[in-house]
Amino acid sequence: MGPDVPLLNDYKQEFFLKRFPQTVLGGPRFKLGYCAPPYIYVNQIILFLIPWVLGGVGTLLYQLGIMKDYYTAALSGGLMFVTALILQMTNLYAKQKTVTVERMQIQNTLTDEDEFEFSSCIGSETVKFIIPGKKYIINTIFHSLLAGVLCGLGTWYLLPNRITLLYSNIGGTVMIFVFGWLTICIGEYSLIINTATETATFQALDTYEITALMRPFYIFVFIAVDLAHRFAVNAPILEQTNQILHIVFLFLPFLWAMGILPPLDALFLWGMEQLLAFGLGGSPMSSNTKLLVMFLISAGTAIASYFIPSTLGVILFMTGFGFILSLNLSEIGFAFKHTMVSHLASSKSKNMHRGLRIQFGWREFIFYLTVLTFALIEASLLHQFAGFSSFSKGSPQAIASYILIILLIIMWILREIQRVYLFGVFRNPCYPKDVRTVTVFMEKQRRLMKVGVVRRILLTLVSPFAMIAFLALDRSLQNLHSVSVCIGFTRIFRMVWQNTENALMDIVVVSVAQMLVFNPDLWWNRSLDTGIRLLLVGILRDRLLQFVSKLQFAIAILLTSWTEKKQRRKSAATLITLNVVFFPILLTFIAISALLSSPLLPLFTLPVFLIGFPRPVRSWPGPVGTTACVCSDTVYYQQMVPSLAVALQSALAAGSLGLSLPGSHYLCRFQDRLMWILVLEKGFTYCGVNIKGLELQETSCHAAEAHRVDEIFEMAFEHQEHTKILSPNHHFGHILTPCTVLPVRLYSDARNVLSGIIDSHENLKHLKDDFIKVLVWMLVQYCYKKSKTWESPGSANKSNKGSFSENQRKAAVERSRPLREEDSFSVDTIEDWTDDSDIFDLEPSGRMKDRKEPGPLGDIPKVHVSIPGSVETQGQGIPQEMSPEDKLYRAVVLGLPAVDKGKQREALPRVEFSCSYSELLSIPEEWRTAPVPPSKVNEMRQRFPEEWYHFILSQLDFFHLKEKPYNLPEALMKDKALKDLYIHGVLSCCFGLFGLDNTVPAPSHVFRAYTGGIPWSVGLDWLTGKPELFQLALKAFRYTFKLMVDKASLGPIENFKELVNYLEEYENDWYIGLVSDLEWQQAVLKEKPYLFSLGHDPNMGIYTGRVLTLQELLVQVGKLNDEAVRGQWANLSWELLYATNDDEERYSIQAHPVLLRNLTVQAADPPLGYPVYSSELLHLPLF
């Protein structure tokens, strides 16, 4: 589509223009889109101004000196509480009054357009429209009480005398009083009358009516500062803050309308995450529960350190708990629980979590215990014997600083040298060139793997101990019972293990600053201890990196809105000009966004930038991996994710993916598969990631962006032109920067056109003969496998010409009967036919196309249920099984003639075998009952491949028989009765699939036979009545077709041994079927080495073969711009949850080759995104 596709369609534009004024004013609906009586608007205005009127009464009484300020606040609050209760009771009364009528009336079509019919000024419809009411009674009371408190404190907050004391300006007092009460009215209306839809929406559903509390909460925050100023003595900072906040208070409606202030759920989650990461040295967590638990434990640790009486105790406490809290405690807890359960109930634990890999055992326990012991010993010894000297160029702490600087430089070099691009700009000359295969890549990367091992050792063991040495030698730890020391050092002692690379950077920066600035009177040295310095440097480092990343994102949008022709809208020049003119304002927006750690929101992904509300780093409220748009393509991601996780584990540990922090995004590409990786947690020797799989069915937008991704990776890893030293990255500025390639065990997908094979007359002429051979082999193998469960006939009574005893013969016949899903004939076993069916259609349809092969067979008793009203008759001397006629007509099918249920078919004559062991290979009796003429039997007897049949029998070993004659295969070959059984069985299958004629099958018939969609015939009707035989015949035909393709590709088969090798390989290593089969998905998950499927393109009229091959191949990995992803996800959340712009052709979902806009939308969590696969949190050990 063109670049000027509407941002919002006409209907959504009208909807947005109605919703946005409601959001600005806090809930009043003054733009309805249809004519409403005037009293609707008058009533809303009155209700909107009620808090101002009630507060004005109190204000007037205070200004006249009748009441004191706190009594004034109590009076206004009490009046507001009573008024709010009255309004809520009015709504309940209106609902009860009309509830009976609503149940009886037919739904009015007007309600679908959000249009109401009003009868009077205070009618029930009017009340319900203006005051929707609360879902829960407790919220009715609580919100009313909160409204009273808000009105009372708001009255106190905006008393004119109080404002005059702050500013000493009458004009300013009037402005703050008027617009301040406007802010309170907006908050009150949203709380008690009608909650407005907020532009800052985090949750898709507001189950507990939390949205109504958002605006009152922020009002209470401003009032709380004023109250602190009232009761504090000589606090000039509070006074200045209160003055500033009184002015900001007037702009709260603007901040609410722009969606800058977060909803309460996002606010508290973001606040805990920021405090945990920057105040307590932890890491963001993958779930809300883990975040809350870890925050409480970490805060408790910091508080507890305040009360420890000795400096040595503080050092040991901070070092020990810093190490313990940086471990993967959830996995350790799970491993401990699993171990305890296995000891208490070993039999039960075997069935529990069998598929999970326990990543914490005795080896890990000993490793962690050893590291902790050495860390405690080092910290205590250094602090005890060398921790009292001040910092100087020759002091022990300065020596530790020099070591840390060297470590930082070495680790930085070792990390960059493993990536394909240095700084994302120049190609790394040390990286292997022209990487295409796993063997070549692994051979060339051996040196880099050694570099990764060295870096891993330095990062895991050397750097933390060096940093602990620096911290233990600091003099600031001598100041006991200091809040700054407790907070700063608790944070850094944990960060040493939790986020080693960033901690190393922060300590090096602080130590370099100490070396350069020795002036003790400087504010940096006088007022701040080392812990607080490290805290400030850490925050500054994070915000600076966010600022640079956001600036890159903004510049990319600005430039591509003009350079990319498909993104060049009519308004592009105007928007670019405005951004250039107001560039300082844009930089201010980016700086505020970075300071708040909130996404930079490009409205509709245009160069119109807003500040998104702060939210957790994972961007979405729900638990990780619980939702995905599961489809048939999901299995390919399920199969490859375990291997990809192992490869990621090595890459993250070695550092070849760059600096990976919680919130980092990576994109992996292999053929048509795209994997989106999000880092959620990180700690000492572990990393928690979520892997999503994007759709394989490429739309035009998806294909355009995927093609650009392929170009970027090919330029980095495959093209030979990078022989130049430090050649530039031609895609610098793109949000995707290639990192490395990973060897992953997955399926490669090859699709070939079968023209010249399936339509070759020579190939088709040999198809039937090959089918007979394959079917004979399959029937013999089937009977041979079943014979392994039978009793050896060596103990049988051989007096009757060496045959089985009668009881053994009956048992063999019983065992040879095929097990069916339904013991009666059902019309569900054949293809659906209608009057509009075309027997010449090439595409299979109906149930036969989707028929699944039966599972493992066994002797399961069947219960036959009669049709109500029918009379069951049982002939004398007939076995308890139903006769074929009874089975055929047992199902009541419209159009079938009535048949005498008492009529029984004559039993087949007993087969006399010349070899007693032939019963072991006898095919079931029901498989020999096909209605074929004797002439066809004789014809099949001539076509039957007797030499092939003898060769198959000679390959059988019968090891499962305890007693057997040495010439058993020869005896079986000479048994003509057994051969006749196989002739009848083969003829029955050929009759069902090909009919009675001997013509060469057409390609369309071959395709239908392969897919199981053959048009109805008498033979097919009989064959589908034997489900197990039909599945064997279908399987044999598919093997035959694959054999035809292999013969055409690889050459003819020279002997029977080679043919058997082909068939055994098909049986063991291949799944040959259809992509739509359930067994296809099961084969992928079981990691069958090869899969083959036949397809047909009716538009082009060609047949295609698809082969999946399981092998270790190279998956390309690139790092995405984190802020570009967060910004686009923030716009997606705003656009779908607030503007409800779910148009599939909207502008913000169109292809953008630089921003990867379509792929980014896909990777969002449902319901806003639609990944076909999303893993649970994967814990990757990094040591």
CSV table of C-alpha atoms in Angstrom, one decimal, residues 233-493:
chain,number,residue,atom,x,y,z
A,233,VAL,CA,10.2,23.4,60.5
A,234,ASN,CA,12.8,25.3,58.6
A,235,ALA,CA,12.9,23.2,55.5
A,236,PRO,CA,13.7,25.5,52.6
A,237,ILE,CA,14.0,22.6,50.1
A,238,LEU,CA,10.4,21.6,50.9
A,239,GLU,CA,9.2,25.1,50.4
A,240,GLN,CA,10.9,25.4,47.0
A,241,THR,CA,9.5,22.0,46.0
A,242,ASN,CA,6.1,23.0,47.2
A,243,GLN,CA,6.2,26.2,45.1
A,244,ILE,CA,7.2,24.3,42.0
A,245,LEU,CA,4.6,21.5,42.5
A,246,HIS,CA,1.8,24.0,42.9
A,247,ILE,CA,2.6,25.3,39.4
A,248,VAL,CA,3.0,21.7,38.0
A,249,PHE,CA,-0.3,20.9,39.6
A,250,LEU,CA,-2.1,23.0,37.1
A,251,PHE,CA,-0.6,20.9,34.2
A,252,LEU,CA,-1.8,17.6,35.6
A,253,PRO,CA,-4.7,17.4,33.1
A,254,PHE,CA,-2.2,17.9,30.3
A,255,LEU,CA,0.1,15.2,31.6
A,256,TRP,CA,-2.9,12.8,32.0
A,257,ALA,CA,-4.2,13.5,28.5
A,258,MET,CA,-0.7,13.0,26.9
A,259,GLY,CA,-0.3,9.7,28.8
A,260,ILE,CA,3.0,10.7,30.4
A,261,LEU,CA,2.0,9.7,34.0
A,262,PRO,CA,1.8,5.9,34.3
A,263,PRO,CA,-1.3,4.0,35.6
A,264,LEU,CA,-0.9,2.7,39.1
A,265,ASP,CA,0.0,-0.9,38.2
A,266,ALA,CA,2.7,0.2,35.8
A,267,LEU,CA,3.9,2.9,38.3
A,268,PHE,CA,4.4,0.5,41.2
A,269,LEU,CA,6.0,-2.2,39.0
A,270,TRP,CA,8.3,0.4,37.4
A,271,GLY,CA,9.2,1.9,40.8
A,272,MET,CA,10.1,-1.4,42.3
A,273,GLU,CA,12.1,-2.4,39.3
A,274,GLN,CA,14.1,0.9,39.3
A,275,LEU,CA,14.7,0.7,43.0
A,276,LEU,CA,15.8,-2.9,42.8
A,277,ALA,CA,18.1,-2.3,39.9
A,278,PHE,CA,19.6,1.0,40.8
A,279,GLY,CA,19.1,1.4,44.5
A,280,LEU,CA,19.6,-2.2,45.6
A,281,GLY,CA,21.9,-3.6,42.9
A,282,GLY,CA,19.5,-6.2,41.7
A,283,SER,CA,18.1,-7.1,38.3
A,284,PRO,CA,14.6,-6.7,36.7
A,285,MET,CA,12.5,-9.8,37.1
A,286,SER,CA,10.5,-11.8,34.6
A,287,SER,CA,7.2,-11.8,36.7
A,288,ASN,CA,5.5,-9.4,39.1
A,289,THR,CA,5.6,-11.9,41.9
A,290,LYS,CA,9.3,-12.5,41.6
A,291,LEU,CA,9.8,-8.7,41.4
A,292,LEU,CA,7.9,-8.1,44.6
A,293,VAL,CA,9.6,-10.9,46.5
A,294,MET,CA,13.1,-9.9,45.4
A,295,PHE,CA,12.4,-6.3,46.2
A,296,LEU,CA,11.2,-7.0,49.7
A,297,ILE,CA,14.2,-9.3,50.4
A,298,SER,CA,16.7,-6.8,49.0
A,299,ALA,CA,15.2,-3.9,50.9
A,300,GLY,CA,15.3,-6.0,54.1
A,301,THR,CA,18.9,-6.8,53.5
A,302,ALA,CA,19.8,-3.1,53.2
A,303,ILE,CA,17.8,-2.2,56.3
A,304,ALA,CA,19.4,-5.0,58.3
A,305,SER,CA,22.9,-3.9,57.5
A,306,TYR,CA,22.1,-0.5,59.2
A,307,PHE,CA,21.9,-2.3,62.6
A,308,ILE,CA,25.0,-4.4,62.5
A,309,PRO,CA,27.4,-3.0,65.2
A,310,SER,CA,30.8,-3.8,63.7
A,311,THR,CA,32.4,-2.8,60.4
A,312,LEU,CA,33.7,-6.4,59.8
A,313,GLY,CA,30.2,-7.7,60.3
A,314,VAL,CA,28.8,-5.2,57.8
A,315,ILE,CA,31.4,-6.2,55.3
A,316,LEU,CA,30.7,-10.0,55.7
A,317,PHE,CA,27.0,-9.4,55.7
A,318,MET,CA,27.0,-7.3,52.5
A,319,THR,CA,29.4,-9.6,50.7
A,320,GLY,CA,27.5,-12.8,51.6
A,321,PHE,CA,24.0,-11.5,50.9
A,322,GLY,CA,25.1,-9.7,47.8
A,323,PHE,CA,26.4,-13.0,46.4
A,324,ILE,CA,23.4,-15.1,47.5
A,325,LEU,CA,20.8,-12.7,46.1
A,326,SER,CA,22.6,-12.5,42.7
A,327,LEU,CA,22.1,-16.2,42.2
A,328,ASN,CA,19.2,-17.8,40.3
A,329,LEU,CA,17.2,-18.4,43.5
A,330,SER,CA,14.0,-19.6,41.8
A,331,GLU,CA,15.9,-22.4,40.0
A,332,ILE,CA,17.8,-23.3,43.2
A,333,GLY,CA,14.5,-23.4,45.1
A,334,PHE,CA,13.0,-25.6,42.4
A,335,ALA,CA,16.0,-28.0,42.4
A,336,PHE,CA,15.9,-28.2,46.2
A,337,LYS,CA,12.2,-28.9,46.2
A,338,HIS,CA,12.6,-31.6,43.5
A,339,THR,CA,15.4,-33.2,45.5
A,340,MET,CA,13.3,-33.3,48.7
A,341,VAL,CA,10.3,-34.8,46.8
A,342,SER,CA,12.5,-37.4,45.2
A,343,HIS,CA,13.8,-38.5,48.6
A,344,LEU,CA,10.4,-38.5,50.2
A,345,ALA,CA,8.5,-40.2,47.3
A,346,SER,CA,10.9,-41.6,44.7
A,347,SER,CA,8.2,-43.3,42.7
A,348,LYS,CA,6.1,-40.2,42.5
A,349,SER,CA,9.0,-37.9,41.5
A,350,LYS,CA,9.9,-40.1,38.5
A,351,ASN,CA,6.7,-38.9,36.8
A,352,MET,CA,7.1,-35.3,37.9
A,353,HIS,CA,9.0,-32.7,35.8
A,354,ARG,CA,10.8,-35.5,33.9
A,355,GLY,CA,11.3,-33.2,31.0
A,356,LEU,CA,12.8,-30.4,33.0
A,357,ARG,CA,16.6,-30.0,33.2
A,358,ILE,CA,17.7,-29.4,36.7
A,359,GLN,CA,20.5,-26.9,36.4
A,360,PHE,CA,21.5,-26.9,40.0
A,361,GLY,CA,23.3,-29.9,41.4
A,362,TRP,CA,26.2,-30.8,43.7
A,363,ARG,CA,28.7,-29.4,41.2
A,364,GLU,CA,27.0,-26.0,41.2
A,365,PHE,CA,26.5,-26.1,44.9
A,366,ILE,CA,30.2,-26.7,45.6
A,367,PHE,CA,31.2,-24.1,43.1
A,368,TYR,CA,29.0,-21.4,44.7
A,369,LEU,CA,30.0,-22.4,48.2
A,370,THR,CA,33.7,-22.2,47.2
A,371,VAL,CA,33.3,-18.7,45.6
A,372,LEU,CA,31.3,-17.4,48.6
A,373,THR,CA,33.9,-18.7,51.0
A,374,PHE,CA,36.9,-17.1,49.2
A,375,ALA,CA,34.9,-13.8,48.8
A,376,LEU,CA,34.2,-13.7,52.5
A,377,ILE,CA,37.8,-14.5,53.4
A,378,GLU,CA,39.2,-11.9,51.0
A,379,ALA,CA,36.8,-9.1,52.2
A,380,SER,CA,37.4,-9.7,55.9
A,381,LEU,CA,41.2,-10.0,55.6
A,382,LEU,CA,41.7,-6.9,53.4
A,383,HIS,CA,39.3,-4.8,55.5
A,384,GLN,CA,40.9,-6.0,58.8
A,385,PHE,CA,44.5,-5.4,57.9
A,386,ALA,CA,44.6,-2.8,55.1
A,387,GLY,CA,41.3,-1.0,55.2
A,388,PHE,CA,42.1,2.1,57.2
A,389,SER,CA,44.4,4.0,54.8
A,390,SER,CA,43.2,6.9,52.8
A,391,PHE,CA,43.1,6.9,49.0
A,392,SER,CA,46.4,8.0,47.4
A,393,LYS,CA,48.4,7.0,44.3
A,394,GLY,CA,50.3,4.4,46.2
A,395,SER,CA,47.6,3.1,48.6
A,396,PRO,CA,46.3,-0.5,48.4
A,397,GLN,CA,43.0,0.8,47.0
A,398,ALA,CA,44.7,2.6,44.2
A,399,ILE,CA,46.6,-0.5,43.3
A,400,ALA,CA,43.3,-2.3,43.1
A,401,SER,CA,42.0,0.5,40.9
A,402,TYR,CA,44.9,0.0,38.5
A,403,ILE,CA,44.1,-3.7,38.3
A,404,LEU,CA,40.4,-3.0,37.6
A,405,ILE,CA,41.3,-0.5,34.8
A,406,ILE,CA,43.4,-3.2,33.1
A,407,LEU,CA,40.7,-5.8,33.5
A,408,LEU,CA,38.1,-3.4,32.0
A,409,ILE,CA,40.2,-2.8,28.9
A,410,ILE,CA,41.1,-6.4,28.4
A,411,MET,CA,37.4,-7.6,28.8
A,412,TRP,CA,36.2,-4.8,26.5
A,413,ILE,CA,38.7,-5.9,23.8
A,414,LEU,CA,37.9,-9.6,24.3
A,415,ARG,CA,34.2,-8.8,23.9
A,416,GLU,CA,34.4,-6.7,20.8
A,417,ILE,CA,36.8,-9.0,19.1
A,418,GLN,CA,34.2,-11.8,19.0
A,419,ARG,CA,31.6,-9.7,17.1
A,420,VAL,CA,31.4,-9.3,13.4
A,421,TYR,CA,31.4,-5.5,13.6
A,422,LEU,CA,33.5,-3.4,15.9
A,423,PHE,CA,31.3,-0.8,17.6
A,424,GLY,CA,28.7,-1.7,15.0
A,425,VAL,CA,30.6,0.4,12.4
A,426,PHE,CA,33.6,-1.5,11.1
A,427,ARG,CA,34.0,-5.1,10.2
A,428,ASN,CA,36.1,-7.1,12.6
A,429,PRO,CA,39.2,-8.4,10.8
A,430,CYS,CA,39.5,-11.2,13.3
A,431,TYR,CA,36.0,-12.6,12.6
A,432,PRO,CA,35.8,-15.5,10.2
A,433,LYS,CA,35.0,-14.5,6.6
A,434,ASP,CA,32.4,-16.0,4.3
A,435,VAL,CA,30.8,-18.2,7.0
A,436,ARG,CA,28.3,-20.6,5.4
A,437,THR,CA,28.7,-24.1,6.9
A,438,VAL,CA,29.0,-25.3,10.5
A,439,THR,CA,32.2,-27.2,10.0
A,440,VAL,CA,34.0,-24.3,8.3
A,441,PHE,CA,32.8,-21.8,10.9
A,442,MET,CA,33.7,-24.0,13.9
A,443,GLU,CA,37.2,-24.6,12.4
A,444,LYS,CA,37.7,-20.8,11.9
A,445,GLN,CA,36.3,-19.8,15.2
A,446,ARG,CA,38.5,-21.9,17.4
A,447,ARG,CA,40.7,-19.0,18.3
A,448,LEU,CA,37.7,-16.9,19.1
A,449,MET,CA,36.3,-19.7,21.3
A,450,LYS,CA,39.5,-19.6,23.3
A,451,VAL,CA,39.1,-15.8,23.6
A,452,GLY,CA,35.6,-16.4,24.9
A,453,VAL,CA,36.8,-18.9,27.6
A,454,VAL,CA,39.4,-16.4,28.8
A,455,ARG,CA,36.8,-13.6,29.0
A,456,ARG,CA,34.4,-15.9,30.8
A,457,ILE,CA,37.0,-16.7,33.5
A,458,LEU,CA,37.9,-13.0,33.9
A,459,LEU,CA,34.3,-12.0,34.1
A,460,THR,CA,33.1,-14.8,36.5
A,461,LEU,CA,36.1,-15.2,38.9
A,462,VAL,CA,38.8,-12.5,38.5
A,463,SER,CA,36.8,-9.3,38.2
A,464,PRO,CA,34.4,-9.8,41.2
A,465,PHE,CA,37.3,-10.6,43.5
A,466,ALA,CA,39.2,-7.6,42.3
A,467,MET,CA,36.2,-5.3,42.9
A,468,ILE,CA,35.6,-6.8,46.3
A,469,ALA,CA,39.2,-6.0,47.1
A,470,PHE,CA,38.6,-2.3,46.0
A,471,LEU,CA,35.5,-2.0,48.1
A,472,ALA,CA,36.8,-3.7,51.2
A,473,LEU,CA,39.7,-1.3,51.3
A,474,ASP,CA,37.4,1.8,51.2
A,475,ARG,CA,37.5,4.1,54.3
A,476,SER,CA,33.8,4.9,54.0
A,477,LEU,CA,32.9,1.6,55.6
A,478,GLN,CA,34.2,2.9,58.9
A,479,ASN,CA,31.1,5.1,59.2
A,480,LEU,CA,28.7,2.8,60.9
A,481,HIS,CA,24.9,3.4,61.0
A,482,SER,CA,25.0,5.7,58.0
A,483,VAL,CA,22.0,5.4,55.6
A,484,SER,CA,24.1,6.4,52.6
A,485,VAL,CA,26.7,3.8,53.4
A,486,CYS,CA,24.1,1.0,53.9
A,487,ILE,CA,22.4,1.8,50.7
A,488,GLY,CA,25.4,2.5,48.5
A,489,PHE,CA,27.6,-0.4,49.6
A,490,THR,CA,24.7,-2.9,49.9
A,491,ARG,CA,24.0,-2.1,46.3
A,492,ILE,CA,27.5,-2.3,44.9
A,493,PHE,CA,28.4,-5.5,46.9
